[in-house]
Amino acid sequence: MSRVVHAFTTEIPVWSPYVTPVDLAAATPEQMAAMQVTPSNKGVSPYVLTLAHDPESLAVRSPLFNQIMYGRQGLTSAERELGAVGASVVNRCIYCAAVHASRFNNLTKRPEVMDAIFADERSAKLEPREQAIFDFAAQLSDTPPTITGAATKKLEQVGLDTLEMVDLILSAAIFGWANRLMHTLGEPTEPI
């Protein structure tokens, strides 16, 4: 039996669902379409197979997620990943934090940023722009009503424009949702 991972890490754990995922070989045409399975793309994660129990929701969720995290304009991909990590740290989602910290590291080649966040969490000391992005995502995830004009002013002061701020909010917000799905549908475990 695999052990549950409780500490933040950049080594991506295995996500083990509590419910039996959809069997890809027995999936309905609606589930296959929602999972975007094509003859050349049959790699479907246990998470997506679990979400495929509700193909109508999954069919909307995946394009939205991809647009928020991989849109061509606005916030850089690395900064969107940083926003996702900020939300995931507050929500204690070990799996999401690991996945998106790993992506941040691959994009920036600066593992010291995630090392600092995982060591000190909300007290991590970062470069000013990254600090503002991380702090905003964490604050939004912790207590959304505390976000005021002063919080967005801090983002402006480190050079974020309006589109970049909206991208950051979308990134942190979708991880508020994703973290809750991950927590309630499964758990991060050590690879076997």
PDB file of C-alpha atoms in Angstrom:
ATOM      1  CA  MET A   1       0.000   0.000   0.000  1.00  0.00           C
ATOM      2  CA  SER A   2       1.369   3.431  -0.951  1.00  0.00           C
ATOM      3  CA  ARG A   3       1.946   6.094   1.678  1.00  0.00           C
ATOM      4  CA  VAL A   4       0.111   9.395   1.472  1.00  0.00           C
ATOM      5  CA  VAL A   5       2.361  12.408   0.786  1.00  0.00           C
ATOM      6  CA  HIS A   6       1.746  15.217   3.292  1.00  0.00           C
ATOM      7  CA  ALA A   7       4.698  17.573   2.630  1.00  0.00           C
ATOM      8  CA  PHE A   8       5.114  19.953  -0.278  1.00  0.00           C
ATOM      9  CA  THR A   9       7.528  18.624  -2.881  1.00  0.00           C
ATOM     10  CA  THR A  10       8.526  19.228  -6.486  1.00  0.00           C
ATOM     11  CA  GLU A  11       8.572  15.467  -7.044  1.00  0.00           C
ATOM     12  CA  ILE A  12       5.137  14.761  -8.446  1.00  0.00           C
ATOM     13  CA  PRO A  13       3.307  12.141  -6.373  1.00  0.00           C
ATOM     14  CA  VAL A  14       0.791   9.689  -7.738  1.00  0.00           C
ATOM     15  CA  TRP A  15      -2.803  10.863  -7.416  1.00  0.00           C
ATOM     16  CA  SER A  16      -4.884   7.932  -6.160  1.00  0.00           C
ATOM     17  CA  PRO A  17      -8.656   8.342  -6.535  1.00  0.00           C
ATOM     18  CA  TYR A  18     -11.071   7.291  -3.794  1.00  0.00           C
ATOM     19  CA  VAL A  19     -13.685   6.340  -6.368  1.00  0.00           C
ATOM     20  CA  THR A  20     -13.166   3.981  -9.270  1.00  0.00           C
ATOM     21  CA  PRO A  21     -12.291   6.007 -12.383  1.00  0.00           C
ATOM     22  CA  VAL A  22     -14.120   5.447 -15.629  1.00  0.00           C
ATOM     23  CA  ASP A  23     -12.736   2.425 -17.465  1.00  0.00           C
ATOM     24  CA  LEU A  24     -11.393   3.912 -20.699  1.00  0.00           C
ATOM     25  CA  ALA A  25     -12.179   0.729 -22.613  1.00  0.00           C
ATOM     26  CA  ALA A  26     -15.819   0.920 -21.478  1.00  0.00           C
ATOM     27  CA  ALA A  27     -16.281   4.710 -21.714  1.00  0.00           C
ATOM     28  CA  THR A  28     -19.339   6.056 -23.489  1.00  0.00           C
ATOM     29  CA  PRO A  29     -18.937   8.208 -26.617  1.00  0.00           C
ATOM     30  CA  GLU A  30     -19.884  11.249 -24.478  1.00  0.00           C
ATOM     31  CA  GLN A  31     -17.181  10.416 -21.925  1.00  0.00           C
ATOM     32  CA  MET A  32     -14.592   9.821 -24.671  1.00  0.00           C
ATOM     33  CA  ALA A  33     -15.419  13.192 -26.247  1.00  0.00           C
ATOM     34  CA  ALA A  34     -15.219  14.963 -22.863  1.00  0.00           C
ATOM     35  CA  MET A  35     -11.816  13.383 -22.188  1.00  0.00           C
ATOM     36  CA  GLN A  36     -10.684  14.448 -25.674  1.00  0.00           C
ATOM     37  CA  VAL A  37      -9.410  10.959 -26.406  1.00  0.00           C
ATOM     38  CA  THR A  38      -8.232  10.601 -29.979  1.00  0.00           C
ATOM     39  CA  PRO A  39      -6.585   7.651 -31.720  1.00  0.00           C
ATOM     40  CA  SER A  40      -3.211   9.395 -31.323  1.00  0.00           C
ATOM     41  CA  ASN A  41      -3.811  10.661 -27.765  1.00  0.00           C
ATOM     42  CA  LYS A  42      -4.847   7.866 -25.430  1.00  0.00           C
ATOM     43  CA  GLY A  43      -2.940   9.052 -22.329  1.00  0.00           C
ATOM     44  CA  VAL A  44      -5.674   9.896 -19.845  1.00  0.00           C
ATOM     45  CA  SER A  45      -4.844  10.522 -16.190  1.00  0.00           C
ATOM     46  CA  PRO A  46      -6.740   8.874 -13.324  1.00  0.00           C
ATOM     47  CA  TYR A  47      -7.960  12.379 -12.391  1.00  0.00           C
ATOM     48  CA  VAL A  48      -9.532  12.976 -15.803  1.00  0.00           C
ATOM     49  CA  LEU A  49     -10.940   9.433 -15.812  1.00  0.00           C
ATOM     50  CA  THR A  50     -12.537  10.214 -12.436  1.00  0.00           C
ATOM     51  CA  LEU A  51     -13.981  13.521 -13.651  1.00  0.00           C
ATOM     52  CA  ALA A  52     -15.351  11.674 -16.693  1.00  0.00           C
ATOM     53  CA  HIS A  53     -18.143  10.298 -14.486  1.00  0.00           C
ATOM     54  CA  ASP A  54     -19.730  13.704 -15.255  1.00  0.00           C
ATOM     55  CA  PRO A  55     -18.880  14.178 -18.932  1.00  0.00           C
ATOM     56  CA  GLU A  56     -20.966  17.343 -19.319  1.00  0.00           C
ATOM     57  CA  SER A  57     -18.929  19.143 -16.649  1.00  0.00           C
ATOM     58  CA  LEU A  58     -15.616  17.732 -17.860  1.00  0.00           C
ATOM     59  CA  ALA A  59     -16.344  18.859 -21.429  1.00  0.00           C
ATOM     60  CA  VAL A  60     -16.542  22.448 -20.153  1.00  0.00           C
ATOM     61  CA  ARG A  61     -13.826  22.205 -17.485  1.00  0.00           C
ATOM     62  CA  SER A  62     -10.921  21.081 -19.668  1.00  0.00           C
ATOM     63  CA  PRO A  63     -11.083  23.819 -22.342  1.00  0.00           C
ATOM     64  CA  LEU A  64     -11.555  26.447 -19.611  1.00  0.00           C
ATOM     65  CA  PHE A  65      -8.579  25.124 -17.652  1.00  0.00           C
ATOM     66  CA  ASN A  66      -6.400  25.027 -20.763  1.00  0.00           C
ATOM     67  CA  GLN A  67      -7.338  28.571 -21.763  1.00  0.00           C
ATOM     68  CA  ILE A  68      -6.636  29.940 -18.295  1.00  0.00           C
ATOM     69  CA  MET A  69      -3.314  28.158 -17.855  1.00  0.00           C
ATOM     70  CA  TYR A  70      -2.003  28.185 -21.436  1.00  0.00           C
ATOM     71  CA  GLY A  71      -3.470  31.319 -23.028  1.00  0.00           C
ATOM     72  CA  ARG A  72      -1.040  33.102 -25.337  1.00  0.00           C
ATOM     73  CA  GLN A  73      -1.502  36.638 -24.049  1.00  0.00           C
ATOM     74  CA  GLY A  74      -1.231  38.200 -20.637  1.00  0.00           C
ATOM     75  CA  LEU A  75       0.608  36.636 -17.723  1.00  0.00           C
ATOM     76  CA  THR A  76       3.554  34.378 -18.602  1.00  0.00           C
ATOM     77  CA  SER A  77       3.108  30.639 -18.239  1.00  0.00           C
ATOM     78  CA  ALA A  78       5.575  30.561 -15.341  1.00  0.00           C
ATOM     79  CA  GLU A  79       3.657  33.305 -13.505  1.00  0.00           C
ATOM     80  CA  ARG A  80       0.363  31.442 -14.005  1.00  0.00           C
ATOM     81  CA  GLU A  81       2.051  28.380 -12.502  1.00  0.00           C
ATOM     82  CA  LEU A  82       3.217  30.543  -9.584  1.00  0.00           C
ATOM     83  CA  GLY A  83      -0.384  31.685  -9.045  1.00  0.00           C
ATOM     84  CA  ALA A  84      -1.526  28.043  -9.102  1.00  0.00           C
ATOM     85  CA  VAL A  85       1.129  27.167  -6.522  1.00  0.00           C
ATOM     86  CA  GLY A  86       0.050  30.090  -4.309  1.00  0.00           C
ATOM     87  CA  ALA A  87      -3.520  28.779  -4.272  1.00  0.00           C
ATOM     88  CA  SER A  88      -2.411  25.179  -3.797  1.00  0.00           C
ATOM     89  CA  VAL A  89      -0.162  26.047  -0.833  1.00  0.00           C
ATOM     90  CA  VAL A  90      -3.035  27.803   0.954  1.00  0.00           C
ATOM     91  CA  ASN A  91      -5.412  24.941   0.157  1.00  0.00           C
ATOM     92  CA  ARG A  92      -2.749  22.353   1.168  1.00  0.00           C
ATOM     93  CA  CYS A  93      -3.125  20.514  -2.143  1.00  0.00           C
ATOM     94  CA  ILE A  94       0.167  18.612  -2.214  1.00  0.00           C
ATOM     95  CA  TYR A  95      -0.472  17.096  -5.643  1.00  0.00           C
ATOM     96  CA  CYS A  96      -1.373  20.359  -7.430  1.00  0.00           C
ATOM     97  CA  ALA A  97       1.478  22.222  -5.732  1.00  0.00           C
ATOM     98  CA  ALA A  98       3.942  19.560  -6.902  1.00  0.00           C
ATOM     99  CA  VAL A  99       2.696  19.517 -10.490  1.00  0.00           C
ATOM    100  CA  HIS A 100       2.709  23.283 -10.892  1.00  0.00           C
ATOM    101  CA  ALA A 101       5.957  23.851  -8.991  1.00  0.00           C
ATOM    102  CA  SER A 102       7.564  21.340 -11.312  1.00  0.00           C
ATOM    103  CA  ARG A 103       6.181  23.192 -14.340  1.00  0.00           C
ATOM    104  CA  PHE A 104       7.401  26.516 -12.924  1.00  0.00           C
ATOM    105  CA  ASN A 105      10.864  25.020 -12.439  1.00  0.00           C
ATOM    106  CA  ASN A 106      10.923  23.634 -15.983  1.00  0.00           C
ATOM    107  CA  LEU A 107       9.896  26.998 -17.427  1.00  0.00           C
ATOM    108  CA  THR A 108      12.218  29.188 -15.356  1.00  0.00           C
ATOM    109  CA  LYS A 109      15.128  26.875 -14.463  1.00  0.00           C
ATOM    110  CA  ARG A 110      14.989  28.584 -11.039  1.00  0.00           C
ATOM    111  CA  PRO A 111      14.160  25.881  -8.482  1.00  0.00           C
ATOM    112  CA  GLU A 112      15.161  28.189  -5.646  1.00  0.00           C
ATOM    113  CA  VAL A 113      11.788  29.971  -5.935  1.00  0.00           C
ATOM    114  CA  MET A 114       9.789  26.822  -5.206  1.00  0.00           C
ATOM    115  CA  ASP A 115      12.343  25.705  -2.619  1.00  0.00           C
ATOM    116  CA  ALA A 116      11.699  28.969  -0.749  1.00  0.00           C
ATOM    117  CA  ILE A 117       7.913  28.631  -1.041  1.00  0.00           C
ATOM    118  CA  PHE A 118       7.864  25.019   0.124  1.00  0.00           C
ATOM    119  CA  ALA A 119      10.227  25.786   3.014  1.00  0.00           C
ATOM    120  CA  ASP A 120       8.511  28.920   4.301  1.00  0.00           C
ATOM    121  CA  GLU A 121       5.084  28.822   2.594  1.00  0.00           C
ATOM    122  CA  ARG A 122       3.298  32.179   3.122  1.00  0.00           C
ATOM    123  CA  SER A 123       6.459  33.681   4.686  1.00  0.00           C
ATOM    124  CA  ALA A 124       8.667  32.907   1.655  1.00  0.00           C
ATOM    125  CA  LYS A 125      10.866  35.805   0.487  1.00  0.00           C
ATOM    126  CA  LEU A 126      10.863  36.172  -3.298  1.00  0.00           C
ATOM    127  CA  GLU A 127      11.818  38.702  -5.945  1.00  0.00           C
ATOM    128  CA  PRO A 128       9.349  41.641  -5.890  1.00  0.00           C
ATOM    129  CA  ARG A 129       7.227  40.643  -8.921  1.00  0.00           C
ATOM    130  CA  GLU A 130       7.061  36.985  -7.900  1.00  0.00           C
ATOM    131  CA  GLN A 131       6.361  38.008  -4.303  1.00  0.00           C
ATOM    132  CA  ALA A 132       3.423  40.148  -5.390  1.00  0.00           C
ATOM    133  CA  ILE A 133       2.002  37.366  -7.582  1.00  0.00           C
ATOM    134  CA  PHE A 134       2.418  34.682  -4.910  1.00  0.00           C
ATOM    135  CA  ASP A 135       1.037  36.870  -2.126  1.00  0.00           C
ATOM    136  CA  PHE A 136      -1.991  37.902  -4.202  1.00  0.00           C
ATOM    137  CA  ALA A 137      -2.829  34.295  -5.175  1.00  0.00           C
ATOM    138  CA  ALA A 138      -2.430  33.181  -1.560  1.00  0.00           C
ATOM    139  CA  GLN A 139      -4.573  36.018  -0.223  1.00  0.00           C
ATOM    140  CA  LEU A 140      -7.276  35.384  -2.823  1.00  0.00           C
ATOM    141  CA  SER A 141      -7.290  31.692  -1.881  1.00  0.00           C
ATOM    142  CA  ASP A 142      -7.314  32.338   1.840  1.00  0.00           C
ATOM    143  CA  THR A 143      -9.950  35.035   2.185  1.00  0.00           C
ATOM    144  CA  PRO A 144     -11.324  36.451  -1.079  1.00  0.00           C
ATOM    145  CA  PRO A 145     -13.170  39.357   0.593  1.00  0.00           C
ATOM    146  CA  THR A 146      -9.830  40.719   1.846  1.00  0.00           C
ATOM    147  CA  ILE A 147      -8.759  41.498  -1.721  1.00  0.00           C
ATOM    148  CA  THR A 148      -9.131  45.249  -2.148  1.00  0.00           C
ATOM    149  CA  GLY A 149      -7.846  47.920  -4.466  1.00  0.00           C
ATOM    150  CA  ALA A 150      -4.679  48.020  -2.357  1.00  0.00           C
ATOM    151  CA  ALA A 151      -3.909  44.416  -3.309  1.00  0.00           C
ATOM    152  CA  THR A 152      -4.257  45.107  -7.014  1.00  0.00           C
ATOM    153  CA  LYS A 153      -2.201  48.303  -6.580  1.00  0.00           C
ATOM    154  CA  LYS A 154       0.692  46.142  -5.372  1.00  0.00           C
ATOM    155  CA  LEU A 155       0.424  44.152  -8.608  1.00  0.00           C
ATOM    156  CA  GLU A 156       0.477  47.357 -10.648  1.00  0.00           C
ATOM    157  CA  GLN A 157       3.552  48.540  -8.771  1.00  0.00           C
ATOM    158  CA  VAL A 158       5.517  45.482  -9.917  1.00  0.00           C
ATOM    159  CA  GLY A 159       4.426  45.972 -13.526  1.00  0.00           C
ATOM    160  CA  LEU A 160       1.358  43.796 -14.029  1.00  0.00           C
ATOM    161  CA  ASP A 161      -1.140  45.218 -16.498  1.00  0.00           C
ATOM    162  CA  THR A 162      -4.879  44.630 -16.321  1.00  0.00           C
ATOM    163  CA  LEU A 163      -4.868  41.485 -18.476  1.00  0.00           C
ATOM    164  CA  GLU A 164      -2.051  39.989 -16.412  1.00  0.00           C
ATOM    165  CA  MET A 165      -3.974  40.704 -13.205  1.00  0.00           C
ATOM    166  CA  VAL A 166      -7.090  39.041 -14.595  1.00  0.00           C
ATOM    167  CA  ASP A 167      -4.998  36.036 -15.663  1.00  0.00           C
ATOM    168  CA  LEU A 168      -3.589  35.764 -12.151  1.00  0.00           C
ATOM    169  CA  ILE A 169      -7.056  35.888 -10.616  1.00  0.00           C
ATOM    170  CA  LEU A 170      -8.274  33.217 -13.046  1.00  0.00           C
ATOM    171  CA  SER A 171      -5.258  31.016 -12.300  1.00  0.00           C
ATOM    172  CA  ALA A 172      -5.681  31.233  -8.532  1.00  0.00           C
ATOM    173  CA  ALA A 173      -9.462  30.878  -8.761  1.00  0.00           C
ATOM    174  CA  ILE A 174      -9.479  27.765 -10.926  1.00  0.00           C
ATOM    175  CA  PHE A 175      -7.067  26.170  -8.488  1.00  0.00           C
ATOM    176  CA  GLY A 176      -9.435  26.946  -5.649  1.00  0.00           C
ATOM    177  CA  TRP A 177     -11.786  24.627  -7.514  1.00  0.00           C
ATOM    178  CA  ALA A 178      -9.181  22.097  -8.701  1.00  0.00           C
ATOM    179  CA  ASN A 179      -7.683  21.771  -5.202  1.00  0.00           C
ATOM    180  CA  ARG A 180     -11.092  20.967  -3.772  1.00  0.00           C
ATOM    181  CA  LEU A 181     -11.734  18.342  -6.438  1.00  0.00           C
ATOM    182  CA  MET A 182      -8.341  16.757  -5.800  1.00  0.00           C
ATOM    183  CA  HIS A 183      -8.883  16.687  -2.010  1.00  0.00           C
ATOM    184  CA  THR A 184     -12.330  15.150  -2.109  1.00  0.00           C
ATOM    185  CA  LEU A 185     -11.868  12.700  -4.973  1.00  0.00           C
ATOM    186  CA  GLY A 186      -8.462  11.262  -4.056  1.00  0.00           C
ATOM    187  CA  GLU A 187      -5.086  11.729  -2.371  1.00  0.00           C
ATOM    188  CA  PRO A 188      -1.406  12.128  -3.293  1.00  0.00           C
ATOM    189  CA  THR A 189       0.628   8.987  -2.694  1.00  0.00           C
ATOM    190  CA  GLU A 190       4.246   7.962  -3.107  1.00  0.00           C
ATOM    191  CA  PRO A 191       5.038   6.181  -6.365  1.00  0.00           C
ATOM    192  CA  ILE A 192       5.234   2.398  -5.959  1.00  0.00           C
TER     193      ILE A 192
END
